[in-house]
CSV table of C-alpha atoms in Angstrom, one decimal:
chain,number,residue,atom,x,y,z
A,1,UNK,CA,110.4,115.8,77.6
A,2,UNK,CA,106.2,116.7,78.0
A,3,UNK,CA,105.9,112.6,77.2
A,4,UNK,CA,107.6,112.3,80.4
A,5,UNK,CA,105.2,114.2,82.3
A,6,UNK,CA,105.7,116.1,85.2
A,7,UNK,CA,108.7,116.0,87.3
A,8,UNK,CA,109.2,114.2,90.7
A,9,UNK,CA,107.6,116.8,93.2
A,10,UNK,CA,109.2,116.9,96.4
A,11,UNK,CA,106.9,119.5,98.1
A,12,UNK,CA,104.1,117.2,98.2
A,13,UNK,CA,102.8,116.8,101.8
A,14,UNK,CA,103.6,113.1,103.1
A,15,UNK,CA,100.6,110.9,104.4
A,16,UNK,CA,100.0,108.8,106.8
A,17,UNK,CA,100.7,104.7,105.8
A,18,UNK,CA,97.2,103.2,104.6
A,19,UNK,CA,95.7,101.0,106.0
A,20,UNK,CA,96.0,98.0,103.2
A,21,UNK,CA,99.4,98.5,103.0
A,22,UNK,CA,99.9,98.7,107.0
A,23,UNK,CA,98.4,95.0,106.9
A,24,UNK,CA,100.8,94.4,104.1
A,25,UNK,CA,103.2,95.2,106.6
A,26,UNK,CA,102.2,93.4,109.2
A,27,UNK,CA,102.0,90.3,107.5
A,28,UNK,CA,105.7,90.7,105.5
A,29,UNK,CA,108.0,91.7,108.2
A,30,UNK,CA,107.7,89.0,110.3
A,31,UNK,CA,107.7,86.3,107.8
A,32,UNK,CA,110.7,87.9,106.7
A,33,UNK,CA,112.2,88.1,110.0
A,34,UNK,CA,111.7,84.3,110.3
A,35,UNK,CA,113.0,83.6,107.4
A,36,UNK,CA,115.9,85.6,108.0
A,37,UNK,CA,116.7,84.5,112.0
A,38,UNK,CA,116.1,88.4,112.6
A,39,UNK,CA,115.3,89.2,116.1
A,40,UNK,CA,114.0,92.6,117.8
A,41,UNK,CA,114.4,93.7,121.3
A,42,UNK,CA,112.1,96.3,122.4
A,43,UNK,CA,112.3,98.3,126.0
A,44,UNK,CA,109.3,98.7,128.0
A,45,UNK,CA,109.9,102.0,128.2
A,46,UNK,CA,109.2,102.7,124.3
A,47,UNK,CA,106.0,101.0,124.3
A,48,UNK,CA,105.1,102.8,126.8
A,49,UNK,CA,105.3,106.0,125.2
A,50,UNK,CA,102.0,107.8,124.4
A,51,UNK,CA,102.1,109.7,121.2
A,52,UNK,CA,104.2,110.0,118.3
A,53,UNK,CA,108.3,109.6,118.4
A,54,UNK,CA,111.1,110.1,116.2
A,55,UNK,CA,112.8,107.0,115.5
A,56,UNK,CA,116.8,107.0,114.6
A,57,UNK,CA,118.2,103.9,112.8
A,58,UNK,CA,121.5,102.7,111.7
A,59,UNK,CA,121.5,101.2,108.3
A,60,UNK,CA,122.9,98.0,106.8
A,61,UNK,CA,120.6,96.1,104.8
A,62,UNK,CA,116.9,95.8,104.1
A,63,UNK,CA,116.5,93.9,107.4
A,64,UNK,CA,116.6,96.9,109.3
A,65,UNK,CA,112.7,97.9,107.7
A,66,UNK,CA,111.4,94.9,109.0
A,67,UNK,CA,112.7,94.8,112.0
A,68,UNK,CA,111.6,98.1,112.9
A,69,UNK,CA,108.2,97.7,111.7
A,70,UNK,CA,108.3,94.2,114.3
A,71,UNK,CA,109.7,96.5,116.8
A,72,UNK,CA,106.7,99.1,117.3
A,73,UNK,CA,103.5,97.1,115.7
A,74,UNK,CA,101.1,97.6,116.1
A,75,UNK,CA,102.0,101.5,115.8
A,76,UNK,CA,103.1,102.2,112.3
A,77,UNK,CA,105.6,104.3,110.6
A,78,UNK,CA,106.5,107.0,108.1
A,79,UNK,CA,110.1,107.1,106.6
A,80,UNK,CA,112.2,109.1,105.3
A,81,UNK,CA,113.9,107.9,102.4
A,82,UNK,CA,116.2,108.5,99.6
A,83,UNK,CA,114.5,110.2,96.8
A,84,UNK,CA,115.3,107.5,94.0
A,85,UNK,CA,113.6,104.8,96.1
A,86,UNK,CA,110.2,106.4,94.5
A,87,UNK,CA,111.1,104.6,91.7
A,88,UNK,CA,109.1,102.2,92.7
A,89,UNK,CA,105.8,104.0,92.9
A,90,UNK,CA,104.2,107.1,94.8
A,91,UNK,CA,101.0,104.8,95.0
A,92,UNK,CA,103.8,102.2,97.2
A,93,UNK,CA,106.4,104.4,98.7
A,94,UNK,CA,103.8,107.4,99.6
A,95,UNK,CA,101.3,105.0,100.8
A,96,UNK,CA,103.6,103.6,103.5
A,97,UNK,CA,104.0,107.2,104.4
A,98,UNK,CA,107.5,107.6,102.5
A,99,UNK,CA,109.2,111.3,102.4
A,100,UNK,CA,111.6,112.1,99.9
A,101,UNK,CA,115.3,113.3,100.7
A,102,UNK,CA,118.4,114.7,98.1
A,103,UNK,CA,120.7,112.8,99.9
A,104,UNK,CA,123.9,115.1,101.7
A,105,UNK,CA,122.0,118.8,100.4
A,106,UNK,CA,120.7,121.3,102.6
A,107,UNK,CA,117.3,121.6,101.6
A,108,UNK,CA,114.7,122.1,104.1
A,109,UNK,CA,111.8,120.3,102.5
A,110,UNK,CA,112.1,117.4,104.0
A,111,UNK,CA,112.3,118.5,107.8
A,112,UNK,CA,109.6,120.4,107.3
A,113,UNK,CA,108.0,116.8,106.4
A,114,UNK,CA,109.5,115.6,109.2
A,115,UNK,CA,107.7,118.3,111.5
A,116,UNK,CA,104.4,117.8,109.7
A,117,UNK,CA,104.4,114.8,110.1
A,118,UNK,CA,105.3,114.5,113.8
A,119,UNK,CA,102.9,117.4,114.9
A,120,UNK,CA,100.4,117.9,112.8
A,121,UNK,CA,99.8,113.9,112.0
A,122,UNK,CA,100.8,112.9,115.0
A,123,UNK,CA,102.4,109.9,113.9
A,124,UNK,CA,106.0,108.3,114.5
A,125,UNK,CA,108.7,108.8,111.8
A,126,UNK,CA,111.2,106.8,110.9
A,127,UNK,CA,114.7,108.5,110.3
A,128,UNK,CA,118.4,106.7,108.6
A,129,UNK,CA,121.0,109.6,109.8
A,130,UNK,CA,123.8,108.0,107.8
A,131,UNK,CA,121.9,108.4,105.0
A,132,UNK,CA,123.5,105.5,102.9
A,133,UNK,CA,124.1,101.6,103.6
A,134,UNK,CA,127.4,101.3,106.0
A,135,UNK,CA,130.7,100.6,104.1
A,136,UNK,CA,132.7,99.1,106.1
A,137,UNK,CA,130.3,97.8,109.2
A,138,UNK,CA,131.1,100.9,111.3
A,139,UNK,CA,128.9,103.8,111.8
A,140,UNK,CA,129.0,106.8,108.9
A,141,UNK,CA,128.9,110.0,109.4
A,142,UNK,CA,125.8,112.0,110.3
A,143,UNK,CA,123.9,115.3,110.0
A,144,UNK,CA,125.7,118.1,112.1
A,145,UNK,CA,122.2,119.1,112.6
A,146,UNK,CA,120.2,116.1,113.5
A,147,UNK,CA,120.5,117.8,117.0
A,148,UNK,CA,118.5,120.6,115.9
A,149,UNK,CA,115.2,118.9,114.1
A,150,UNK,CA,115.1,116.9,117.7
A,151,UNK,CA,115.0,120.2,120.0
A,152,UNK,CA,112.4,121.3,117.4
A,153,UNK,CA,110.3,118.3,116.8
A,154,UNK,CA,110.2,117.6,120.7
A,155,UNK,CA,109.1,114.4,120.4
A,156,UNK,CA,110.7,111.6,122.6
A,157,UNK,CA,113.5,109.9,120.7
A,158,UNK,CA,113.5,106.4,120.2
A,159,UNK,CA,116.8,104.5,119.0
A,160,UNK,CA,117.4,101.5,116.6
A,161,UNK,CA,120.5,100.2,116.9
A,162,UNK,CA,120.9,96.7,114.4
A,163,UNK,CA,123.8,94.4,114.4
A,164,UNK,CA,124.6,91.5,111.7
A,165,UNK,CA,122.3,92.9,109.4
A,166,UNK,CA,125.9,94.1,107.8
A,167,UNK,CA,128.1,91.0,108.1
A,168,UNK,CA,125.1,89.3,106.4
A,169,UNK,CA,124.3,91.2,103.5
A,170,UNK,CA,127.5,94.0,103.3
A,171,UNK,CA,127.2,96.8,100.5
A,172,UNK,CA,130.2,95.5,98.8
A,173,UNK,CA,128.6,92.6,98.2
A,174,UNK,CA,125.0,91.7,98.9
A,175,UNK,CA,125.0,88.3,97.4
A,176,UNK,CA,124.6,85.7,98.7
A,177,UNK,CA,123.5,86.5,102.2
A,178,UNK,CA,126.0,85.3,104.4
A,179,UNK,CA,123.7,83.8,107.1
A,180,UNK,CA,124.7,85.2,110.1
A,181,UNK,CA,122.4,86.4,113.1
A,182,UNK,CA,120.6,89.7,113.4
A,183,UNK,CA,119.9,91.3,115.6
A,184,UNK,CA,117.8,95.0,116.6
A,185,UNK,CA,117.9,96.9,119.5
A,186,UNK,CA,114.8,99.3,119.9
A,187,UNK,CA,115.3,101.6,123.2
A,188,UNK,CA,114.3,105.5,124.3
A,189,UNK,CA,117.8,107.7,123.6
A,190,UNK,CA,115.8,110.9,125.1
A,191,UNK,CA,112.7,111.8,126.4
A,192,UNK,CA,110.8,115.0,126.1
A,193,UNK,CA,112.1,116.4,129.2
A,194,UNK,CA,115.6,115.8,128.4
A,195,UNK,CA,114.8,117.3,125.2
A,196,UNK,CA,113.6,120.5,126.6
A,197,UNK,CA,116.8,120.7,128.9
A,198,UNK,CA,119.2,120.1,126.4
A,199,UNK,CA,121.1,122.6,124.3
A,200,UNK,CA,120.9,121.2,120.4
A,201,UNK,CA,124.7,120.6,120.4
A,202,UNK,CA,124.3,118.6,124.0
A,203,UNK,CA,121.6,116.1,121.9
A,204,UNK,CA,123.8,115.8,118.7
A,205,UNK,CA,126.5,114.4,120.9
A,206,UNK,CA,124.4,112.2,122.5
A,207,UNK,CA,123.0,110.4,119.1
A,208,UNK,CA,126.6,110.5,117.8
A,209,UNK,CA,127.7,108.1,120.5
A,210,UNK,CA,124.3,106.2,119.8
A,211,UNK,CA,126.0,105.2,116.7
A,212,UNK,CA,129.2,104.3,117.7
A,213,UNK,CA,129.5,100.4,116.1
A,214,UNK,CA,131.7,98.2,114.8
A,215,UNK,CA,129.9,95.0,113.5
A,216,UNK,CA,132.8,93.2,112.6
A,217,UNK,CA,134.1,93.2,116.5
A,218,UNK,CA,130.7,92.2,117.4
A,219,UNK,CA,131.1,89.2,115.3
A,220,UNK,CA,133.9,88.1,116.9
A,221,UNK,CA,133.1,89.0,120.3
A,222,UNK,CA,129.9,86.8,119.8
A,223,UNK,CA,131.8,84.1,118.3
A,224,UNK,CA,129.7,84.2,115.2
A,225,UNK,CA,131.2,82.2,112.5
A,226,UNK,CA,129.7,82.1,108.4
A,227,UNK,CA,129.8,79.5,106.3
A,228,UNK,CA,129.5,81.3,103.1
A,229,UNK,CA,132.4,80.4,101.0
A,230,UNK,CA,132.1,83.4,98.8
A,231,UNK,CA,132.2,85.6,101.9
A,232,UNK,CA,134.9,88.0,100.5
A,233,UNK,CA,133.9,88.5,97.2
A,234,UNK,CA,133.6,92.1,96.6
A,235,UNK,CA,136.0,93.2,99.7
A,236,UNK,CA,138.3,94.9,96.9
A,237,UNK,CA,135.2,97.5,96.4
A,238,UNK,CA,136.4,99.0,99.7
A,239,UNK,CA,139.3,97.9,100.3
A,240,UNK,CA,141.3,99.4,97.2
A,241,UNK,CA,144.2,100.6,98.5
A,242,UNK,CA,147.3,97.9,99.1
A,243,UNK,CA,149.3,97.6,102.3
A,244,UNK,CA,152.0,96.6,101.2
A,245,UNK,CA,153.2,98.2,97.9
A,246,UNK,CA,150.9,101.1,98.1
A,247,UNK,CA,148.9,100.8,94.9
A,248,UNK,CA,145.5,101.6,94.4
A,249,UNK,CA,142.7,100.1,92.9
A,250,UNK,CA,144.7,96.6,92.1
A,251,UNK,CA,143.1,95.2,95.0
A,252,UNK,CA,140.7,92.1,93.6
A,253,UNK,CA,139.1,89.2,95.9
A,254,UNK,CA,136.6,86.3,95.4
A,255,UNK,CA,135.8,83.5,97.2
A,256,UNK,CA,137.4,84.3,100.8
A,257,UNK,CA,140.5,85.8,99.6
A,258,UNK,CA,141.4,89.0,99.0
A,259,UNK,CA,144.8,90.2,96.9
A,260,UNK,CA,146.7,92.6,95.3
A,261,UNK,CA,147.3,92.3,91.4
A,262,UNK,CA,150.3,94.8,91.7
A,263,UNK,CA,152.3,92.8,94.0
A,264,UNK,CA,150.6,89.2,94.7
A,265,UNK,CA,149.6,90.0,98.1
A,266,UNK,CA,147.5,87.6,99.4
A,267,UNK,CA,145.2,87.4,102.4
A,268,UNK,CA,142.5,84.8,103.9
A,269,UNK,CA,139.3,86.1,105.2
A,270,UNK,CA,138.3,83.5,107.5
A,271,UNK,CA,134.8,82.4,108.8
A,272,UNK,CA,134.8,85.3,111.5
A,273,UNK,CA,135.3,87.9,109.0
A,274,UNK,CA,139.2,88.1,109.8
A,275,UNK,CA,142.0,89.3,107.7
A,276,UNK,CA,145.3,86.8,107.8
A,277,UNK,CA,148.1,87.4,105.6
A,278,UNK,CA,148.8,84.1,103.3
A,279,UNK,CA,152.0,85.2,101.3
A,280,UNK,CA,152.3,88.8,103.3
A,281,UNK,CA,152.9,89.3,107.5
A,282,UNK,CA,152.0,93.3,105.8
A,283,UNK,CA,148.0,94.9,106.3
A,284,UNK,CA,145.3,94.4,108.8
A,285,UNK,CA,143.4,91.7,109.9
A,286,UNK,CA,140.4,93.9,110.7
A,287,UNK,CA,138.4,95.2,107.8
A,288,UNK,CA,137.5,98.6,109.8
A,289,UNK,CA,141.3,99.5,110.5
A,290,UNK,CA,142.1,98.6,106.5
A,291,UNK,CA,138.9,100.8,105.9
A,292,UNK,CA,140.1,103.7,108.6
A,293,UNK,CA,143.6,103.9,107.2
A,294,UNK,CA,143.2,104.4,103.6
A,295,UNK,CA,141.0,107.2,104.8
A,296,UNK,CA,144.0,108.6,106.5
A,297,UNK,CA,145.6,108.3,103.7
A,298,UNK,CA,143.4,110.4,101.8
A,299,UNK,CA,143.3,112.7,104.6
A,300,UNK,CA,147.1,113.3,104.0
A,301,UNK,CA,146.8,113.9,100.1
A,302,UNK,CA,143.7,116.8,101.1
A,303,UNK,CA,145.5,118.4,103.7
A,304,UNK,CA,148.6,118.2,101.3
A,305,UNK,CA,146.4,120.0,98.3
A,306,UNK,CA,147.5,116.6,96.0
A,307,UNK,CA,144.5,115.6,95.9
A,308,UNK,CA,142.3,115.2,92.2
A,309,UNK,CA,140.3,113.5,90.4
A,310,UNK,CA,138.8,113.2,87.5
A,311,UNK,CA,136.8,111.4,84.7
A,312,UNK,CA,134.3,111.3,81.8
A,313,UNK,CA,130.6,110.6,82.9
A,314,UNK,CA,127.9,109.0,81.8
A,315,UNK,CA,124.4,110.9,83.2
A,316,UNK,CA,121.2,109.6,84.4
A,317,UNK,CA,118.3,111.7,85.1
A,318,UNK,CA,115.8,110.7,88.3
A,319,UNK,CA,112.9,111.9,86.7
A,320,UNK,CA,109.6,111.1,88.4
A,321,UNK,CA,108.1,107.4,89.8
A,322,UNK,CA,106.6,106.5,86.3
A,323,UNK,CA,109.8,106.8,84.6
A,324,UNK,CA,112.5,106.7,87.1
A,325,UNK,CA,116.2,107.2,86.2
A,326,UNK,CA,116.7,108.0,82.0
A,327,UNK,CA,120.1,108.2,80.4
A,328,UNK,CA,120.4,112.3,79.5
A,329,UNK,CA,123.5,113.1,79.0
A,330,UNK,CA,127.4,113.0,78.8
A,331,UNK,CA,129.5,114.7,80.9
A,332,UNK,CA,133.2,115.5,82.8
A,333,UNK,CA,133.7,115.1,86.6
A,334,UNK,CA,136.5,117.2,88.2
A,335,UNK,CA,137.0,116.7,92.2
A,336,UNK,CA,139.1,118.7,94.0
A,337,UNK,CA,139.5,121.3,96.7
A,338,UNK,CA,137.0,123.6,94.8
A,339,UNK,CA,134.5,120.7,95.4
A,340,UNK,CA,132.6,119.0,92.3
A,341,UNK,CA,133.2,120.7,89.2
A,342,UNK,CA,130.7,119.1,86.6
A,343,UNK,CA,130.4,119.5,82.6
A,344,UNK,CA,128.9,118.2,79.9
A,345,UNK,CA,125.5,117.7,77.7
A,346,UNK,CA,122.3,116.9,78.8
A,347,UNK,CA,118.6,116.9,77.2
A,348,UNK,CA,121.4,118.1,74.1
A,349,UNK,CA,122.1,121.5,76.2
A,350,UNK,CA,125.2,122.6,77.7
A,351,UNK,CA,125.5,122.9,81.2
A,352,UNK,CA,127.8,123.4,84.5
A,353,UNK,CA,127.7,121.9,87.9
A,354,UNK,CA,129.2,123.3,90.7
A,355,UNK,CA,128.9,121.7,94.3
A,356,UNK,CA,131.4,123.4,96.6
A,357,UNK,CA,133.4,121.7,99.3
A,358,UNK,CA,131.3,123.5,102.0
A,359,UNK,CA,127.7,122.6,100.1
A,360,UNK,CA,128.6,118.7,101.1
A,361,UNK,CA,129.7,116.7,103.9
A,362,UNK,CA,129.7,113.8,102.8
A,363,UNK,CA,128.5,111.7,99.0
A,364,UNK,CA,125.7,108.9,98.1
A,365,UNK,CA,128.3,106.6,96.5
A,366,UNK,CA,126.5,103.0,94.5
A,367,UNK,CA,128.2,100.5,93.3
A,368,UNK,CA,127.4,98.7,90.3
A,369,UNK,CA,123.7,101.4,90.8
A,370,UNK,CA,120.9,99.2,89.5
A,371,UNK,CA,123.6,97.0,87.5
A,372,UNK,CA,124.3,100.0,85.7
A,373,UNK,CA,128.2,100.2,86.9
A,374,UNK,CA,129.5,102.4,89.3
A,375,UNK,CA,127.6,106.0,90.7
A,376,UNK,CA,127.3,108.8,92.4
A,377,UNK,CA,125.1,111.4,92.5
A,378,UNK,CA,124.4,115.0,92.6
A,379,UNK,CA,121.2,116.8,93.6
A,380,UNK,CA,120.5,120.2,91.8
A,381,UNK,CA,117.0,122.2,93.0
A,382,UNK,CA,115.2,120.1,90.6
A,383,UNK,CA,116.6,116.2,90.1
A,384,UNK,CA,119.0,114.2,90.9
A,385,UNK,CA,121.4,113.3,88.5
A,386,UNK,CA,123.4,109.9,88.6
A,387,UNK,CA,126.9,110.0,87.6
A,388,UNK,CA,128.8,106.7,86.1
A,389,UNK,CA,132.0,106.6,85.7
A,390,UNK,CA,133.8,105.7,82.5
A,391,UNK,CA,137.4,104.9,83.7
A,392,UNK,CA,137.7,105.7,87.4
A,393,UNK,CA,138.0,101.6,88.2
A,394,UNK,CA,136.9,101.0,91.7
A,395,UNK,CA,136.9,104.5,93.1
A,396,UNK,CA,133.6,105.6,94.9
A,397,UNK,CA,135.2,104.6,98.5
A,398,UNK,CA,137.9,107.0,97.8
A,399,UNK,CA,135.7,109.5,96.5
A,400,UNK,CA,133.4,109.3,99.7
A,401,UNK,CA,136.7,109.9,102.4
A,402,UNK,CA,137.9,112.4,99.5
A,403,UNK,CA,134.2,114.4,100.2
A,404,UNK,CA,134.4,114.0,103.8
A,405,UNK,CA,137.8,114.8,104.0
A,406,UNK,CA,138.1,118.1,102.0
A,407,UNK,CA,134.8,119.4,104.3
A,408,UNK,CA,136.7,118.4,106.9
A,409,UNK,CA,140.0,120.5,106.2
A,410,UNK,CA,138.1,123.3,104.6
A,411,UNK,CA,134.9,123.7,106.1
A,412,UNK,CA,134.6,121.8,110.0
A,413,UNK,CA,137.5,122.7,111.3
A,414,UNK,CA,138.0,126.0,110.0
A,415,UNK,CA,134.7,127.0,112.5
């Protein structure tokens, strides 16, 4: 392990973006914007604002960095980002003033980033409250405490709200793009004073509503067609669970159709993103309320106590930027009402995970992480481990409702 050298340090105070890389930027996002046919609109009222701000994004795509950067030049950003992204490089990701997070734990490293950054640089940050790429093209679930690090941070807050950037490159399925418009809207949610008058449970409700979205609707309210002919391909990742004989993960699609290998179910996904039953007057024809209901059905199987899973793992280790993520391990996955239950071998010692329901609302779920096959992962004090599973086919969307749900049932509404 000393070949490796030392391990990813998340402590490590965030700086401010430098200035080769800010023209970098610059020059990038709106090339790539162009390219693209992305768009930003920007109120007057945010440019207007002196001093740093605290911007909240939703998150679909890579789009939304560019656009954002368009949005406030020539101001710059910091961001807050997943701690595997680092990968990449400290020299990159730290020099466009890039602060680590272990997605869905509650450390306090990196708000105190965050407030450093805000008060003592005095410079805008750049926040993703979801904390993973949208699903299904609706808004994920955020932070209970997002409120909070506002009240604290007292800076004005500054909302970017994206839409297309989804529909044109969807997590299921990022490839190809299906050429759609997209579109960023860049507006003050609260000011200072509003700030200061608020109660932190007032300000979470307000950014929760902020997110509200359904790009899918949009789509068809805007009468936006694609003519991607591969535009379903993938759809089975989240949508596993069939309609109409119940199964699970038998759901398969490619090209614009989507069926069930259980029963033949068939359905068309036509060039506004819409669901129609070919062989089958049985399911949904929008993706969201397909999406919302297997979560239901989830919710029924937690609030049952039926629900469990488990598998064998294969374990990769995010070790620093120089080496990134290194095979360590092999390992057993148990997830039930107890939370994550997590065995196995790694760096040829034993060793036991154990994530409570209560320690985690929600989980980073990848599929197919880095071509690697299908991940989660787990974030001790020290690392973050990426878990693959072996024989779970197609389950990560179950396992994130599964998460949300049992924290849900055992933890939220218990308070």
């Amino acid at each position: 392990m000393k070949r490796l050298g030392k391990r990813f340090d998340m402590n490590k105070k965030p700086i401010k973006p430098k200035w080769y890389l800010k023209i970098v930027e610059y020059v990038a996002a709106p090339f790539y914007l162009w390219l693209n046919k992305g768009k930003v609109k920007v109120e007057k009222q945010v440019k207007k604002i002196k001093g740093p701000y605290l911007i909240l994004a939703t998150h679909a795509s890579f789009m939304d960095f560019p656009q954002i950067v368009c949005g406030i030049m020539p101001r710059t950003t910091g961001w807050v980002m997943s701690v595997e992204e680092f990968r990449r490089g400290n020299w990159l990701m730290g020099g466009i003033g890039g602060m680590p997070k272990r997605k869905f734990t509650h450390d306090i490293v990196t708000a105190k980033h965050i407030l450093y950054y805000l008060k003592k640089l005095k410079h805008t940050c750049t926040i993703f409250p979801e904390a993973r790429f949208e699903l299904a093209g609706v808004n994920e679930r955020l932070d209970g405490a997002l409120g909070k690090l506002c009240k604290l941070a007292g800076v004005p807050v500054v909302m970017c709200k994206a839409y297309g950037n989804f529909i044109n490159s969807p997590q299921w399925s990022k490839h190809p793009y299906r050429k759609i418009r997209q579109e960023a809207h860049i507006y003050q949610l609260l000011s200072k004073e509003q700030l200061k008058e608020m109660s932190a449970e007032q300000i979470q409700e307000v950014i929760e509503k902020a997110f509200v979205k359904d790009e899918y609707k949009w789509q068809v309210d805007n009468n936006l067609h694609t003519k991607c002919k591969d535009r379903a391909d993938g759809l089975y990742r989240i949508l596993y669970k069939c309609p109409v004989c119940g199964k699970e993960f038998m759901m398969n699609s490619g090209g614009s159709e989507l069926w069930c290998e259980h029963c033949g179910a068939k359905w068309q996904m036509d060039t506004l993103s819409r669901l129609k039953g070919i062989n089958t007057d049985k399911g949904f024809s929008h993706i969201p309320d397909w999406y919302n209901w297997e979560r239901e059905e989830v919710r029924k199987e937690v609030q049952s106590n039926t629900y469990r899973f488990e598998d064998d793992i294969r374990i990769e280790d995010y070790y620093n930027s120089k080496i990134g993520c290194i095979p360590v391990g092999q390992g057993h996955v148990v997830h039930d009402k107890n939370g994550f239950t997590i065995t196995g071998v790694a760096n040829g010692e034993v060793f036991e995970i154990k994530k409570p329901v209560s320690s985690m609302y929600s989980v980073h779920i990848e599929y197919d992480f880095l071509g690697r096959g299908d991940a989660f992962d787990i974030a001790t004090e020290k690392t973050t481990y990426f878990m693959f599973l072996k024989n779970g086919k197609n389950y990560l969307t179950k396992m994130h409702f599964a998460t949300e749900e049992l924290y849900d049932f055992y933890v939220r509404d218990k308070k």
